[in-house]
mmCIF file of C-alpha atoms in Angstrom:
data_model
loop_
_atom_site.group_PDB
_atom_site.id
_atom_site.type_symbol
_atom_site.label_atom_id
_atom_site.label_comp_id
_atom_site.label_asym_id
_atom_site.label_seq_id
_atom_site.Cartn_x
_atom_site.Cartn_y
_atom_site.Cartn_z
ATOM 1 C CA MET A 23 -27.593 11.497 -24.118
ATOM 2 C CA ASN A 24 -29.863 8.476 -23.660
ATOM 3 C CA HIS A 25 -31.921 10.265 -20.980
ATOM 4 C CA LEU A 26 -30.147 8.464 -18.128
ATOM 5 C CA SER A 27 -30.413 9.981 -14.662
ATOM 6 C CA LEU A 28 -27.348 10.586 -12.515
ATOM 7 C CA SER A 29 -28.168 7.588 -10.317
ATOM 8 C CA GLU A 30 -28.590 5.361 -13.407
ATOM 9 C CA LEU A 31 -25.210 6.533 -14.737
ATOM 10 C CA CYS A 32 -23.555 5.822 -11.379
ATOM 11 C CA CYS A 33 -25.125 2.362 -11.235
ATOM 12 C CA LEU A 34 -24.118 1.728 -14.834
ATOM 13 C CA PHE A 35 -20.438 2.465 -14.264
ATOM 14 C CA CYS A 36 -19.967 1.662 -10.555
ATOM 15 C CA CYS A 37 -21.633 -1.769 -10.585
ATOM 16 C CA PRO A 38 -22.007 -2.672 -14.228
ATOM 17 C CA PRO A 39 -23.904 -5.867 -15.018
ATOM 18 C CA CYS A 40 -21.756 -6.626 -18.062
ATOM 19 C CA PRO A 41 -19.996 -4.693 -20.825
ATOM 20 C CA SER A 42 -22.587 -5.532 -23.507
ATOM 21 C CA LYS A 43 -25.380 -3.923 -21.450
ATOM 22 C CA ILE A 44 -23.297 -0.768 -21.057
ATOM 23 C CA ALA A 45 -22.680 -0.681 -24.801
ATOM 24 C CA SER A 46 -26.384 -1.232 -25.525
ATOM 25 C CA LYS A 47 -27.464 1.652 -23.298
ATOM 26 C CA LEU A 48 -24.943 4.046 -24.809
ATOM 27 C CA ALA A 49 -24.813 2.896 -28.444
ATOM 28 C CA PHE A 50 -28.478 2.330 -29.300
ATOM 29 C CA LEU A 51 -30.710 5.392 -29.335
ATOM 30 C CA PRO A 52 -34.015 4.402 -30.930
ATOM 31 C CA PRO A 53 -36.263 7.398 -31.647
ATOM 32 C CA GLU A 54 -39.994 7.476 -31.078
ATOM 33 C CA PRO A 55 -41.443 5.629 -34.099
ATOM 34 C CA THR A 56 -42.139 7.880 -37.093
ATOM 35 C CA TYR A 57 -44.198 5.312 -38.976
ATOM 36 C CA SER A 58 -46.475 2.341 -38.541
ATOM 37 C CA LEU A 59 -47.163 -0.717 -40.667
ATOM 38 C CA MET A 60 -50.724 -1.946 -41.087
ATOM 39 C CA CYS A 61 -51.363 -5.454 -42.377
ATOM 40 C CA ASP A 62 -54.302 -6.149 -44.703
ATOM 41 C CA GLU A 63 -56.910 -8.793 -43.946
ATOM 42 C CA SER A 64 -55.097 -11.492 -45.911
ATOM 43 C CA GLY A 65 -51.921 -10.902 -43.896
ATOM 44 C CA GLY A 66 -49.814 -10.634 -47.025
ATOM 45 C CA ARG A 67 -49.636 -6.904 -47.751
ATOM 46 C CA TRP A 68 -48.367 -4.196 -45.418
ATOM 47 C CA THR A 69 -49.203 -0.503 -45.761
ATOM 48 C CA LEU A 70 -46.767 2.191 -44.652
ATOM 49 C CA HIS A 71 -48.227 5.085 -42.633
ATOM 50 C CA LEU A 72 -45.787 7.943 -42.020
ATOM 51 C CA SER A 73 -46.160 10.443 -39.181
ATOM 52 C CA GLU A 74 -45.416 14.156 -39.543
ATOM 53 C CA ARG A 75 -42.024 13.565 -37.926
ATOM 54 C CA ALA A 76 -41.005 11.313 -40.814
ATOM 55 C CA ASP A 77 -40.655 14.465 -42.966
ATOM 56 C CA TRP A 78 -41.827 12.842 -46.248
ATOM 57 C CA GLN A 79 -40.612 15.005 -49.157
ATOM 58 C CA TYR A 80 -42.221 13.329 -52.162
ATOM 59 C CA SER A 81 -45.647 12.660 -53.673
ATOM 60 C CA ALA A 82 -47.947 9.672 -53.162
ATOM 61 C CA ARG A 83 -46.618 8.225 -56.447
ATOM 62 C CA GLU A 84 -43.130 7.802 -54.988
ATOM 63 C CA LYS A 85 -44.599 6.330 -51.806
ATOM 64 C CA GLU A 86 -46.225 3.611 -53.920
ATOM 65 C CA ALA A 87 -42.706 2.485 -54.913
ATOM 66 C CA ILE A 88 -42.095 1.440 -51.293
ATOM 67 C CA GLU A 89 -42.869 -2.129 -50.244
ATOM 68 C CA CYS A 90 -42.804 -2.926 -46.535
ATOM 69 C CA PHE A 91 -43.023 -6.224 -44.717
ATOM 70 C CA MET A 92 -42.013 -7.899 -41.478
ATOM 71 C CA THR A 93 -39.529 -10.752 -41.110
ATOM 72 C CA ARG A 94 -38.450 -12.798 -38.104
ATOM 73 C CA THR A 95 -34.867 -12.919 -36.810
ATOM 74 C CA SER A 96 -33.029 -15.938 -35.412
ATOM 75 C CA ARG A 97 -33.508 -14.406 -31.936
ATOM 76 C CA GLY A 98 -37.304 -14.331 -32.331
ATOM 77 C CA ASN A 99 -37.820 -10.622 -32.992
ATOM 78 C CA ARG A 100 -39.896 -9.291 -35.878
ATOM 79 C CA ILE A 101 -38.133 -6.558 -37.815
ATOM 80 C CA ALA A 102 -39.633 -4.130 -40.316
ATOM 81 C CA CYS A 103 -38.127 -4.221 -43.814
ATOM 82 C CA MET A 104 -38.462 -1.667 -46.616
ATOM 83 C CA PHE A 105 -37.768 -2.228 -50.306
ATOM 84 C CA VAL A 106 -37.686 0.988 -52.356
ATOM 85 C CA ARG A 107 -37.929 0.467 -56.107
ATOM 86 C CA CYS A 108 -36.328 3.737 -57.205
ATOM 87 C CA SER A 109 -35.770 2.983 -60.863
ATOM 88 C CA PRO A 110 -37.358 0.411 -63.176
ATOM 89 C CA SER A 111 -34.017 0.043 -64.967
ATOM 90 C CA ALA A 112 -31.938 -0.428 -61.787
ATOM 91 C CA ARG A 113 -29.523 -3.356 -62.004
ATOM 92 C CA TYR A 114 -28.454 -3.202 -58.371
ATOM 93 C CA THR A 115 -30.042 -3.099 -54.942
ATOM 94 C CA LEU A 116 -28.244 -1.502 -52.013
ATOM 95 C CA LEU A 117 -28.667 -3.127 -48.583
ATOM 96 C CA PHE A 118 -28.655 -0.070 -46.322
ATOM 97 C CA SER A 119 -28.194 -0.204 -42.531
ATOM 98 C CA HIS A 120 -29.264 3.196 -41.199
ATOM 99 C CA GLY A 121 -27.713 5.108 -38.294
ATOM 100 C CA ASN A 122 -28.517 4.481 -34.643
ATOM 101 C CA ALA A 123 -30.859 7.397 -33.903
ATOM 102 C CA VAL A 124 -33.311 7.123 -36.836
ATOM 103 C CA ASP A 125 -35.911 4.679 -38.117
ATOM 104 C CA LEU A 126 -37.262 3.672 -41.536
ATOM 105 C CA GLY A 127 -39.869 6.448 -41.517
ATOM 106 C CA GLN A 128 -37.216 9.133 -41.152
ATOM 107 C CA MET A 129 -35.015 7.511 -43.794
ATOM 108 C CA SER A 130 -37.680 6.795 -46.444
ATOM 109 C CA SER A 131 -37.306 10.128 -48.298
ATOM 110 C CA PHE A 132 -33.528 9.761 -48.238
ATOM 111 C CA TYR A 133 -33.793 6.281 -49.803
ATOM 112 C CA ILE A 134 -35.916 7.600 -52.694
ATOM 113 C CA GLY A 135 -33.391 10.378 -53.367
ATOM 114 C CA LEU A 136 -30.341 8.139 -53.025
ATOM 115 C CA GLY A 137 -31.676 5.406 -55.274
ATOM 116 C CA SER A 138 -32.801 7.896 -57.902
ATOM 117 C CA ARG A 139 -29.406 9.604 -57.962
ATOM 118 C CA ILE A 140 -27.317 6.437 -58.274
ATOM 119 C CA ASN A 141 -29.890 4.411 -60.260
ATOM 120 C CA CYS A 142 -30.342 1.542 -57.821
ATOM 121 C CA ASN A 143 -33.043 0.160 -55.574
ATOM 122 C CA VAL A 144 -32.658 0.373 -51.797
ATOM 123 C CA PHE A 145 -33.468 -2.307 -49.211
ATOM 124 C CA SER A 146 -33.347 -1.351 -45.553
ATOM 125 C CA TYR A 147 -34.637 -2.587 -42.219
ATOM 126 C CA ASP A 148 -35.184 -1.390 -38.685
ATOM 127 C CA TYR A 149 -33.161 -2.852 -35.856
ATOM 128 C CA SER A 150 -34.885 -4.661 -32.997
ATOM 129 C CA GLY A 151 -36.555 -2.036 -30.801
ATOM 130 C CA TYR A 152 -36.653 0.593 -33.575
ATOM 131 C CA GLY A 153 -39.766 1.768 -35.438
ATOM 132 C CA ALA A 154 -42.260 -1.076 -35.895
ATOM 133 C CA SER A 155 -39.712 -3.774 -34.990
ATOM 134 C CA SER A 156 -40.140 -5.806 -31.813
ATOM 135 C CA GLY A 157 -37.491 -6.624 -29.208
ATOM 136 C CA LYS A 158 -34.814 -4.515 -27.590
ATOM 137 C CA PRO A 159 -31.745 -2.957 -29.168
ATOM 138 C CA SER A 160 -28.585 -4.949 -28.391
ATOM 139 C CA GLU A 161 -25.413 -6.053 -30.111
ATOM 140 C CA LYS A 162 -26.595 -9.667 -30.393
ATOM 141 C CA ASN A 163 -29.944 -8.573 -31.823
ATOM 142 C CA LEU A 164 -28.155 -6.304 -34.295
ATOM 143 C CA TYR A 165 -26.250 -9.237 -35.797
ATOM 144 C CA ALA A 166 -29.460 -11.286 -36.019
ATOM 145 C CA ASP A 167 -31.271 -8.298 -37.565
ATOM 146 C CA VAL A 168 -28.798 -7.776 -40.401
ATOM 147 C CA ASP A 169 -28.705 -11.513 -41.103
ATOM 148 C CA ALA A 170 -32.520 -11.657 -41.274
ATOM 149 C CA ALA A 171 -32.576 -8.592 -43.541
ATOM 150 C CA TRP A 172 -29.997 -10.161 -45.876
ATOM 151 C CA GLN A 173 -31.995 -13.412 -45.997
ATOM 152 C CA ALA A 174 -35.236 -11.489 -46.659
ATOM 153 C CA LEU A 175 -33.603 -9.525 -49.459
ATOM 154 C CA ARG A 176 -32.342 -12.696 -51.087
ATOM 155 C CA SER A 177 -35.459 -14.818 -50.666
ATOM 156 C CA ARG A 178 -38.357 -12.369 -50.771
ATOM 157 C CA VAL A 179 -37.225 -9.519 -52.986
ATOM 158 C CA PHE A 180 -35.155 -11.621 -55.413
ATOM 159 C CA PRO A 181 -36.417 -15.191 -54.940
ATOM 160 C CA SER A 182 -35.336 -16.557 -58.317
ATOM 161 C CA SER A 183 -32.104 -14.631 -58.824
ATOM 162 C CA ALA A 184 -28.782 -16.396 -59.062
ATOM 163 C CA TRP A 185 -26.418 -14.944 -56.467
ATOM 164 C CA VAL A 186 -22.772 -14.765 -57.375
ATOM 165 C CA SER A 187 -20.139 -13.728 -54.848
ATOM 166 C CA GLY A 188 -17.086 -11.670 -55.677
ATOM 167 C CA ARG A 189 -18.351 -9.735 -58.689
#
């Protein structure tokens, strides 16, 4: 499961520190990172480097449609964000929260395919403790992560757009 030994499992359930720590150990399963982000000298542009385990299925041209950057959460962690411009005519951008046992590197090919099929761009992020993101996976960090991703999408990807709720 989460590579817990028998003694760790006994300690976890026989003398639990608190329910949120139990949930964190069982619910969050970050994989070994399948990518890295390298910042240029100016500190403004990030380059995505995928490992073999990321299983990239497209050409370098599609990879150029991916913009990555880091943003800070309200809990002080830095999370990796990925904006995939799948179609120049896309009117919508999907904010995608991936599953608990993958990272952005593993999902990048999926995002290209998804966005191309439904004609939208895709914005995603890694949770604290996943991929290139700092911190540890926890429920509280998860809420801060999605809030930071939403704010980054609104302010960095679409800084001048008018946002209208309920449409």
